[in-house]
mmCIF file of C-alpha atoms and ligand atoms in Angstrom:
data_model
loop_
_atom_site.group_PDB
_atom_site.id
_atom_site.type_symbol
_atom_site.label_atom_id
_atom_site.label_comp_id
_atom_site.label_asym_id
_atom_site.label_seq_id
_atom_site.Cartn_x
_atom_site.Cartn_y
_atom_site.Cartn_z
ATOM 1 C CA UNK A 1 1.417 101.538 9.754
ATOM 2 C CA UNK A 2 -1.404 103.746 10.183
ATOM 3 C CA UNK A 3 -2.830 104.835 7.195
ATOM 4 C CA UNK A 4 -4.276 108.617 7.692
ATOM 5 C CA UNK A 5 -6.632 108.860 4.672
ATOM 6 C CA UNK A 6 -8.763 106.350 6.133
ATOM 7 C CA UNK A 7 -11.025 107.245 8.334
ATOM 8 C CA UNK A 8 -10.987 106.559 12.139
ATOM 9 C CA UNK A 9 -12.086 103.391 12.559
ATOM 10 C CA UNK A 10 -10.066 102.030 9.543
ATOM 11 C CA UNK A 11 -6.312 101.547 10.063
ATOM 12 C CA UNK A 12 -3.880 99.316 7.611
ATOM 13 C CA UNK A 13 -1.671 96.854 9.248
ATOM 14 C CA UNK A 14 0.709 94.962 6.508
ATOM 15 C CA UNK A 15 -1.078 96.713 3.983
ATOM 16 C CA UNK A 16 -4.539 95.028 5.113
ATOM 17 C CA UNK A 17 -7.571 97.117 6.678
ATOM 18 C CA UNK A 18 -8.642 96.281 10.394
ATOM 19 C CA UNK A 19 -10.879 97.910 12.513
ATOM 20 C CA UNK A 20 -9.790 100.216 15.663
ATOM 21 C CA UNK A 21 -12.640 98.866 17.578
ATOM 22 C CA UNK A 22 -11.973 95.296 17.595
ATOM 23 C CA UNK A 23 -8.128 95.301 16.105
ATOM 24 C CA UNK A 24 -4.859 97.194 17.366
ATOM 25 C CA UNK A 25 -1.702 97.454 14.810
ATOM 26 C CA UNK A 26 0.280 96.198 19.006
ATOM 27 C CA UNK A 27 -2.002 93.575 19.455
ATOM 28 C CA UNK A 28 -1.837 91.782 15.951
ATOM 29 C CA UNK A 29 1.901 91.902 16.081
ATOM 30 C CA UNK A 30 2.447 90.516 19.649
ATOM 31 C CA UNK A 31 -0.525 87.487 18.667
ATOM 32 C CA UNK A 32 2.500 85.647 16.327
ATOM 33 C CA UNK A 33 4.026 84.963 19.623
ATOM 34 C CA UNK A 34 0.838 83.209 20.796
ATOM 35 C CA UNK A 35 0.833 79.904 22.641
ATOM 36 C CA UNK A 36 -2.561 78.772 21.861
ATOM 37 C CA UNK A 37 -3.487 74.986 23.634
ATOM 38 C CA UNK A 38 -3.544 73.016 20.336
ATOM 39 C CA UNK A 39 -6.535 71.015 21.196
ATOM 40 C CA UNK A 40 -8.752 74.076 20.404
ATOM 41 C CA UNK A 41 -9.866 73.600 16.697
ATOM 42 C CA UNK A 42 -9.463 76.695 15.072
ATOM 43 C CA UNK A 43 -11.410 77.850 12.111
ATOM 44 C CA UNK A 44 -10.251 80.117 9.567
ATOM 45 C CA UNK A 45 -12.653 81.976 6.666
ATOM 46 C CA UNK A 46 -12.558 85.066 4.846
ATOM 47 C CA UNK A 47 -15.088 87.436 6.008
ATOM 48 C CA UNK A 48 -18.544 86.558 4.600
ATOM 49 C CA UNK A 49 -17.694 82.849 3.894
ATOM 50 C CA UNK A 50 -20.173 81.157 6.607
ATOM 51 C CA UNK A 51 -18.332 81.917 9.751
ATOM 52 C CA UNK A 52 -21.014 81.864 11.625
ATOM 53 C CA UNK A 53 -22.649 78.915 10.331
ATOM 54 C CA UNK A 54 -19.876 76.761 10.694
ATOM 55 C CA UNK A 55 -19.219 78.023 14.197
ATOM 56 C CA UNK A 56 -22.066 77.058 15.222
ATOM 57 C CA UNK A 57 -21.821 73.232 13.712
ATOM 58 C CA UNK A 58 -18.398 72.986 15.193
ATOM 59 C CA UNK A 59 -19.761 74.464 18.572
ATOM 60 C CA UNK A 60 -22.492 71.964 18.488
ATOM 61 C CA UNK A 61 -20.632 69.126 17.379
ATOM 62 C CA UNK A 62 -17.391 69.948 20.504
ATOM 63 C CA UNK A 63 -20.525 69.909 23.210
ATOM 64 C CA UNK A 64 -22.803 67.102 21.528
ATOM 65 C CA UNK A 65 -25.088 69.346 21.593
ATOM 66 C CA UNK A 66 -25.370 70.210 25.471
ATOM 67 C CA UNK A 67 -27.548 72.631 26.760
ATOM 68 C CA UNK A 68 -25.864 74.393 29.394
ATOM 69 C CA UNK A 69 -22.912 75.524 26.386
ATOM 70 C CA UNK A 70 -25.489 76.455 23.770
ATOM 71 C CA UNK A 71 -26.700 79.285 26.267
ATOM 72 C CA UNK A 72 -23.477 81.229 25.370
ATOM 73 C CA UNK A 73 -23.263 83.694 23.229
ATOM 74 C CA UNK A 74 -21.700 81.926 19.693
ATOM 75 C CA UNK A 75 -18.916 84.767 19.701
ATOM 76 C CA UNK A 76 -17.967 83.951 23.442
ATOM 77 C CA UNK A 77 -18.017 80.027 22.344
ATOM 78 C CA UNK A 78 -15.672 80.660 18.852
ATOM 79 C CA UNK A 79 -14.286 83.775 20.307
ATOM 80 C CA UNK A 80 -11.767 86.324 17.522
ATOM 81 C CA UNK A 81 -7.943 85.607 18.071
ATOM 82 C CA UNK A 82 -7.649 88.946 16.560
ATOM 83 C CA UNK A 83 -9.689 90.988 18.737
ATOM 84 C CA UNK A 84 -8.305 92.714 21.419
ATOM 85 C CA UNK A 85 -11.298 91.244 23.227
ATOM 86 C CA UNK A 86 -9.763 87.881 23.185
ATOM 87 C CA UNK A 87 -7.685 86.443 25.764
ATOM 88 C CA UNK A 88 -6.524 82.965 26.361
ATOM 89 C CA UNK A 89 -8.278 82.285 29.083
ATOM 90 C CA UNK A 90 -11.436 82.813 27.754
ATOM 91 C CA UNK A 91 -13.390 79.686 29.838
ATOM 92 C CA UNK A 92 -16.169 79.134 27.370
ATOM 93 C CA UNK A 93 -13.650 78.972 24.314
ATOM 94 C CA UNK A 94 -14.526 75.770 22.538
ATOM 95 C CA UNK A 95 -13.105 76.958 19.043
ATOM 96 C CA UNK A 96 -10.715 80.050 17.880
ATOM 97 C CA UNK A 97 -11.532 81.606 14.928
ATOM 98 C CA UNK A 98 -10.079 84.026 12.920
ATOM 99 C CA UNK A 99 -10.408 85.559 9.574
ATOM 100 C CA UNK A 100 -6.169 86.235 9.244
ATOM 101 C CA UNK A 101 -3.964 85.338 6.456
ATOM 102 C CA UNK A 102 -1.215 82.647 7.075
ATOM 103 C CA UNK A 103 1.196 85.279 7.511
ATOM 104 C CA UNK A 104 -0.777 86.956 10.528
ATOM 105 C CA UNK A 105 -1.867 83.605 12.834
ATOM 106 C CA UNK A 106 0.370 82.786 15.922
ATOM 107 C CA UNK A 107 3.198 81.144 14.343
ATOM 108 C CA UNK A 108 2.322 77.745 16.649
ATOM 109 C CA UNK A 109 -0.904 77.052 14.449
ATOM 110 C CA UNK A 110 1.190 76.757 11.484
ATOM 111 C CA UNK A 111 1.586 73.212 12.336
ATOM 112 C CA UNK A 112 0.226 69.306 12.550
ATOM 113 C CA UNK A 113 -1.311 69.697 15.793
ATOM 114 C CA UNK A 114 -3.880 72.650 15.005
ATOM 115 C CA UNK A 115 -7.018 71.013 13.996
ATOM 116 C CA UNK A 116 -8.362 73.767 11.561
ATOM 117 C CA UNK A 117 -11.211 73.937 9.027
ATOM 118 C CA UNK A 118 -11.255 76.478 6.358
ATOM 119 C CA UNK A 119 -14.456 77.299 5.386
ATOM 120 C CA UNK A 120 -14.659 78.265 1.195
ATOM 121 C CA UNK A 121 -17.412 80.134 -0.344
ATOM 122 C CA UNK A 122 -17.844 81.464 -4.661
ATOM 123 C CA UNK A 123 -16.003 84.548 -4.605
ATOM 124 C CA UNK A 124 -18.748 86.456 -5.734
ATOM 125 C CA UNK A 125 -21.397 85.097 -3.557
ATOM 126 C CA UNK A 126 -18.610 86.888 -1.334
ATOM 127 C CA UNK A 127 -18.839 90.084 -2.842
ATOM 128 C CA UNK A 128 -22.499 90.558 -2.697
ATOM 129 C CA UNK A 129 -22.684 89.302 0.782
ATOM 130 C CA UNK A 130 -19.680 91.901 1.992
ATOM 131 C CA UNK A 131 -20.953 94.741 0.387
ATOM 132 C CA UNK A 132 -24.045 94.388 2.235
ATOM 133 C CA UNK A 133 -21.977 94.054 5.547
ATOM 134 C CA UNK A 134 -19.979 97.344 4.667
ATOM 135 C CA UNK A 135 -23.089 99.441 4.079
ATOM 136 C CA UNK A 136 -25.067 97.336 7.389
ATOM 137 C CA UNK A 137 -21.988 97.679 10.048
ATOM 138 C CA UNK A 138 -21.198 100.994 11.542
ATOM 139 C CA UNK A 139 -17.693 100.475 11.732
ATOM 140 C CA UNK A 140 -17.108 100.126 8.069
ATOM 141 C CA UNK A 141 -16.923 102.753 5.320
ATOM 142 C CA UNK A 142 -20.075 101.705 3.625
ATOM 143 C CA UNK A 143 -19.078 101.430 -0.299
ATOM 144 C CA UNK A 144 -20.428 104.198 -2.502
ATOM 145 C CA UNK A 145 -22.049 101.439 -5.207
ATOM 146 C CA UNK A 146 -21.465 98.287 -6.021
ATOM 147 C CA UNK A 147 -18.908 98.787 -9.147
ATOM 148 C CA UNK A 148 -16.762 100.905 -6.774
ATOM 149 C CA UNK A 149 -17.210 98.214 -4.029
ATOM 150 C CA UNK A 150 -16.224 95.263 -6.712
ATOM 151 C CA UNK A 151 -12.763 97.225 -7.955
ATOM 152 C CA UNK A 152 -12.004 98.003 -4.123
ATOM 153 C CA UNK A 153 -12.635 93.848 -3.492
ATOM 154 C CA UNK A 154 -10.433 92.884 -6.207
ATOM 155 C CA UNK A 155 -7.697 94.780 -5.223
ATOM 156 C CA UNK A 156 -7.643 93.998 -1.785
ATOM 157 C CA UNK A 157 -9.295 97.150 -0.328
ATOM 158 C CA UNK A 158 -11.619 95.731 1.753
ATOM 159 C CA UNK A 159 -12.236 94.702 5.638
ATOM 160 C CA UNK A 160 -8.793 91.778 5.884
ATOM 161 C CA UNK A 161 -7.365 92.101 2.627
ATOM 162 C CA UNK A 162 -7.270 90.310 -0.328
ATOM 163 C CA UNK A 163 -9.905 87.410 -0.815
ATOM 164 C CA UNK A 164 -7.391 85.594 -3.777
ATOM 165 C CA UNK A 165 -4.361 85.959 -1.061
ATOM 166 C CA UNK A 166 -5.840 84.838 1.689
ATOM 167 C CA UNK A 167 -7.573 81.551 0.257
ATOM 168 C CA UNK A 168 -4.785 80.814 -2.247
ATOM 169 C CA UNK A 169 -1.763 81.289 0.797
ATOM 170 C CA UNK A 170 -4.063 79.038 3.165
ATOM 171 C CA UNK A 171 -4.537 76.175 0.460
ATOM 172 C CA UNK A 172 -0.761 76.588 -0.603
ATOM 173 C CA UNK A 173 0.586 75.702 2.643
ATOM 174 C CA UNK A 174 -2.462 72.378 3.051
ATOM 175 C CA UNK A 175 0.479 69.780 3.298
ATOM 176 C CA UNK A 176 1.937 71.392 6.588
ATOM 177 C CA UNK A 177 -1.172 71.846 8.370
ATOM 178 C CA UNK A 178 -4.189 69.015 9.515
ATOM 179 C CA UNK A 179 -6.866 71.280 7.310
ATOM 180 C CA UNK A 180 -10.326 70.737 5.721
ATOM 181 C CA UNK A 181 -11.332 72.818 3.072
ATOM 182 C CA UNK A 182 -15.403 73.032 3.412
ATOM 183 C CA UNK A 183 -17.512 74.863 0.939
ATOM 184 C CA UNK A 184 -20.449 76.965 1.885
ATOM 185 C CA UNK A 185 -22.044 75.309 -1.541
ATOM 186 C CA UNK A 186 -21.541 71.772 -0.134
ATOM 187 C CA UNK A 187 -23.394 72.995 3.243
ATOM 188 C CA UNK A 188 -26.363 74.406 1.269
ATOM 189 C CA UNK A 189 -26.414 71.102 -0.773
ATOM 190 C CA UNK A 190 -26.052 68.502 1.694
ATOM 191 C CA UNK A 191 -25.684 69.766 5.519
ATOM 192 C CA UNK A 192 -26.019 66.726 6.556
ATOM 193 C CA UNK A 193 -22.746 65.335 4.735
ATOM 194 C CA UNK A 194 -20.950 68.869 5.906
ATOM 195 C CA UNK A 195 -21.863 67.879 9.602
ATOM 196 C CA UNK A 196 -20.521 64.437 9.457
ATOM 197 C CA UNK A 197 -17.727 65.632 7.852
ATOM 198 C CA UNK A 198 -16.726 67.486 10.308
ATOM 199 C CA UNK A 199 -17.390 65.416 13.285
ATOM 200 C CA UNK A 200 -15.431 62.734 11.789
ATOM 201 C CA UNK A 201 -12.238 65.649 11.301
ATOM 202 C CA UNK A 202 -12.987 66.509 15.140
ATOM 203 C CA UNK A 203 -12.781 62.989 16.011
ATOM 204 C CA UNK A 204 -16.340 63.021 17.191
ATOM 205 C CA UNK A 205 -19.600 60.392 17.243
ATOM 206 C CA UNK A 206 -22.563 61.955 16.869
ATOM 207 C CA UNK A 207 -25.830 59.724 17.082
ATOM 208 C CA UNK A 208 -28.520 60.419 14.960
ATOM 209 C CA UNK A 209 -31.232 62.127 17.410
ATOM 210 C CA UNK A 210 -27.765 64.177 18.116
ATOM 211 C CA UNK A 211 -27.176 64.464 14.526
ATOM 212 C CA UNK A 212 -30.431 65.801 13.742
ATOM 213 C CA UNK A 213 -31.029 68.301 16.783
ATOM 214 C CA UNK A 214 -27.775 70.098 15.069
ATOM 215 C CA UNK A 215 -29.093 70.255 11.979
ATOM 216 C CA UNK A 216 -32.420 71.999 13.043
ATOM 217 C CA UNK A 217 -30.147 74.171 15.020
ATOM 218 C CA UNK A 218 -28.196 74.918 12.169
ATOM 219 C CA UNK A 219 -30.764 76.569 9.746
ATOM 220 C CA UNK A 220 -31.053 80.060 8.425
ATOM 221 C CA UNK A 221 -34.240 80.493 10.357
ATOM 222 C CA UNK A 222 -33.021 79.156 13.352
ATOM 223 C CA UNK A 223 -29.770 80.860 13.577
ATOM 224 C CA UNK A 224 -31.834 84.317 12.556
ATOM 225 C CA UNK A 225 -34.222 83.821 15.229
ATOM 226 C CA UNK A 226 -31.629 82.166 17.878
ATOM 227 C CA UNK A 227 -30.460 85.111 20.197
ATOM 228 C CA UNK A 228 -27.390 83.382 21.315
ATOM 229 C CA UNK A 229 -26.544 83.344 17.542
ATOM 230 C CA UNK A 230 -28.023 86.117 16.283
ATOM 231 C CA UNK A 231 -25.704 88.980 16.805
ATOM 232 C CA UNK A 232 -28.791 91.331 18.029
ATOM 233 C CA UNK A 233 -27.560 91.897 21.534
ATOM 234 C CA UNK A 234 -24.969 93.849 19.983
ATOM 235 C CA UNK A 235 -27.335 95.715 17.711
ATOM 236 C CA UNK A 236 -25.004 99.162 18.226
ATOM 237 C CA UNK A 237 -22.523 97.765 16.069
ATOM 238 C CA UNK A 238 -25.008 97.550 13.266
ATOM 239 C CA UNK A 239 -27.429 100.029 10.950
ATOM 240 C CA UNK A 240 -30.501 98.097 10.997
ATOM 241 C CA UNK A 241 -32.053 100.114 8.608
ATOM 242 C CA UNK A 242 -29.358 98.969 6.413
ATOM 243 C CA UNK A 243 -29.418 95.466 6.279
ATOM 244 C CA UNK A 244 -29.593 92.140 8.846
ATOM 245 C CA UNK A 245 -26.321 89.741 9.799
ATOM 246 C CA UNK A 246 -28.282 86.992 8.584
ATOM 247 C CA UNK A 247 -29.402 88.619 5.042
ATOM 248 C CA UNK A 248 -30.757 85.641 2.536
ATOM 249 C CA UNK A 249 -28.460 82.899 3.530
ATOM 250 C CA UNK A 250 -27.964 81.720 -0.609
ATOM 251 C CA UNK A 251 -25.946 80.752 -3.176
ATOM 252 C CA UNK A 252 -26.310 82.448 -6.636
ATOM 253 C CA UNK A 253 -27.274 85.874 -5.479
ATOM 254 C CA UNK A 254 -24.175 87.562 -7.604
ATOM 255 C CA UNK A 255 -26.204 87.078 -10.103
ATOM 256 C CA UNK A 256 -28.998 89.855 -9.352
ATOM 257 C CA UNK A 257 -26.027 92.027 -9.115
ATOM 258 C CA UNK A 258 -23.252 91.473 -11.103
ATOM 259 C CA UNK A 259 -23.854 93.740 -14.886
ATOM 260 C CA UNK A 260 -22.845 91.052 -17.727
ATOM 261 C CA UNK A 261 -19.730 93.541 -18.317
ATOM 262 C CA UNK A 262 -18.952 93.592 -14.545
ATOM 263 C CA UNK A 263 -19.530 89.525 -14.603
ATOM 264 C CA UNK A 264 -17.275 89.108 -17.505
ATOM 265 C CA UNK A 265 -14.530 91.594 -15.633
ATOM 266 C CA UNK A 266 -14.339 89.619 -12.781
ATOM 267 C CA UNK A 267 -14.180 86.176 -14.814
ATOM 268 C CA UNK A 268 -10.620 87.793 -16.851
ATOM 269 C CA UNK A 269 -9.289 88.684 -13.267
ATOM 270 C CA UNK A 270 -10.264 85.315 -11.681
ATOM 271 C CA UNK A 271 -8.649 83.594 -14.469
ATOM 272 C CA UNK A 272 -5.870 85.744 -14.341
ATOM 273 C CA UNK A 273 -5.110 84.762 -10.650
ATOM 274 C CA UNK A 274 -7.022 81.722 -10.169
ATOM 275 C CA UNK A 275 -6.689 79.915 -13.155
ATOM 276 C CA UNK A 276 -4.461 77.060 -11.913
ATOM 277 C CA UNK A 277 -6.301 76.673 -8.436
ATOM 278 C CA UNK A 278 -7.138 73.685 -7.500
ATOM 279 C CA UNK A 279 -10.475 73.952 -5.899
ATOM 280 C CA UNK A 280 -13.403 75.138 -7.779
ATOM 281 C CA UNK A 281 -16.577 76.902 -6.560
ATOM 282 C CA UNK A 282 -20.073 75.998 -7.890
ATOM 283 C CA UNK A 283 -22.217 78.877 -9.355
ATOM 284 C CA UNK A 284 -19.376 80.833 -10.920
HETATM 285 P P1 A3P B 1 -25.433 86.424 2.860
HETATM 286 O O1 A3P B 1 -25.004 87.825 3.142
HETATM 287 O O2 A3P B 1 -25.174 86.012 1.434
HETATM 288 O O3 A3P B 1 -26.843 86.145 3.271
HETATM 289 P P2 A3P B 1 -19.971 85.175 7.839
HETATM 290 O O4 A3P B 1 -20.563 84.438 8.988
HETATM 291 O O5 A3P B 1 -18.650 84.633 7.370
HETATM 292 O O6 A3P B 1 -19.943 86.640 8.105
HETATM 293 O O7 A3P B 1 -20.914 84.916 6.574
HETATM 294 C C1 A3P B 1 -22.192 85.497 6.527
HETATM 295 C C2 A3P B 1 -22.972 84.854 5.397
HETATM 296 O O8 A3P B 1 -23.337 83.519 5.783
HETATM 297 C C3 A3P B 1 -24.258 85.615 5.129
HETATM 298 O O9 A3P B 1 -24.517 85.437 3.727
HETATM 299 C C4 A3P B 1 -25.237 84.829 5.995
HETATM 300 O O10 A3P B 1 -26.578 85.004 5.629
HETATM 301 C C5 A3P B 1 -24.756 83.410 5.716
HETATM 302 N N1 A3P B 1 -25.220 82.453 6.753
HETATM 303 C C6 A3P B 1 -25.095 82.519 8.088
HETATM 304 N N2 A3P B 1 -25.709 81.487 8.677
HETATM 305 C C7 A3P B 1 -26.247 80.740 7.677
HETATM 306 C C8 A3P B 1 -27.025 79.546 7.658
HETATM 307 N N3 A3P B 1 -27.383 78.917 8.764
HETATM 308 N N4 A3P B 1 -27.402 79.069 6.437
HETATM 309 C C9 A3P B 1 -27.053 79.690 5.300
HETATM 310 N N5 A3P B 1 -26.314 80.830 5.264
HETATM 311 C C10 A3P B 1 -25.918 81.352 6.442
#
């Protein structure tokens, strides 16, 4: 499946770009025959949906906020079934993330007893956001300008594939699986709701002091700032000339680069293959 026009650190497994660093054509086959413990909540997103963020409101939510767990590194907490870096006996594993389509999980997540919370963001709030973290990470091809970057998006070419496949297979399969749909909008509009949202889904109490502490943990500034969250200790993985992991934190910013012709492009397409989904995104 290896794809040799790429370059080396790109490879194509069912047709969808991974990342020799992190991801191995071996490793993503043999993970379908995964047996994951199914009390592990496991979050799914599309790269550049709020991963982060809601990793760490899950995190903090699973340890009521203890001390001793928020001193690991967020990635070691909500570790990357994917990588070949993960392993299942990760100790500090409170949640397992991934940014795979349906057909890629372990087959034993496809069912009832996986907790799992999808995490939805406006599509091209997404595109904006990713082409940032093509040109700011050193282990992607950083685009060549944005209208090149926006046809390569639509059709797929990008870091996991196809944002309308992966959101639109995950949402047409809801009535197997015990999922919540969250929206980055919602957690920009009302964290607080968002948090007790998802403590209820985790079946968890959280009192208010508890409540709050999270919320002031959850912040743009905080998470920038927080070096357990921050992604800095792993600053060789990223051109910091070129950008920061936690870049404006927004919704709306498509619109200071999106052309009216490139804006009114992308509308035909997402009507063309969106049209009759269900859930809607704010800001379109
Ligand atoms: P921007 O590039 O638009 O700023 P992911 O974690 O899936 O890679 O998503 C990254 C996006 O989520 C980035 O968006 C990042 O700034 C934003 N983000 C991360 N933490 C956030 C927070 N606490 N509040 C708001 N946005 C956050």
């Amino acid at each position: 499946m290896e794809n040799s026009e790429e370059p080396m650190t790109y490879f194509r497994h069912n047709g969808i770009i991974f990342c020799s660093p992190f991801h191995s054509a071996e490793r993503l086959e043999r993970l379908k025959d995964f047996n994951i413990d199914p009390h592990i909540p496991v979050l799914i997103t599309y790269p550049k949906s709020g991963t982060t963020w809601m990793q760490q409101i899950m995190s903090l939510i699973l340890c009521n906020d203890n001390d001793s767990k928020k001193m690991i590194n967020l990635y070691t907490r909500a570790p990357w079934m994917e990588s070949v870096r993960f392993n299942l006996e990760i100790r500090d594993c409170q949640i397992l993330t991934t940014h795979l389509n349906y057909q890629m999980v372990p087959n034993c997540v496809k069912s009832k007893m996986f907790k799992i919370i999808y995490v939805t963001r406006n599509p091209k709030d997404v595109i904006v956001s990713s082409y940032h973290f093509h040109k700011y990470s050193r282990f992607l091809e950083a685009p060549k300008n944005f209208q090149d970057f926006l046809e390569n998006f639509v059709e797929g070419n990008v870091f996991f594939g196809s944002w309308f496949e992966h959101i639109r297979d995950w949402h047409s399969h809801k009535d197997e699986l015990n999922i919540l749909f969250v929206a980055y909008e919602d957690m920009k509009n009302d964290l607080r709701s968002v948090v007790q949202k998802v403590a209820s889904f985790l079946n968890k109490k959280l009192d208010e002091e508890t409540l709050e502490s999270i919320l002031n943990q959850c912040t743009f500034k905080h998470m920038k700032e927080n070096p357990k969250t921050n992604y800095k200790d792993v600053s060789d993985l990223f051109n910091s000339e070129s950008g920061s992991f936690y870049r404006k934190g927004i919704t709306g910013d498509w619109k200071n680069y999106f052309l009216v012709s490139q804006n009114e492009w992308f509308d035909s397409i997402y009507q063309e293959k969106m049209g009759d989904f269900p859930l809607k995104f704010d800001n379109m």
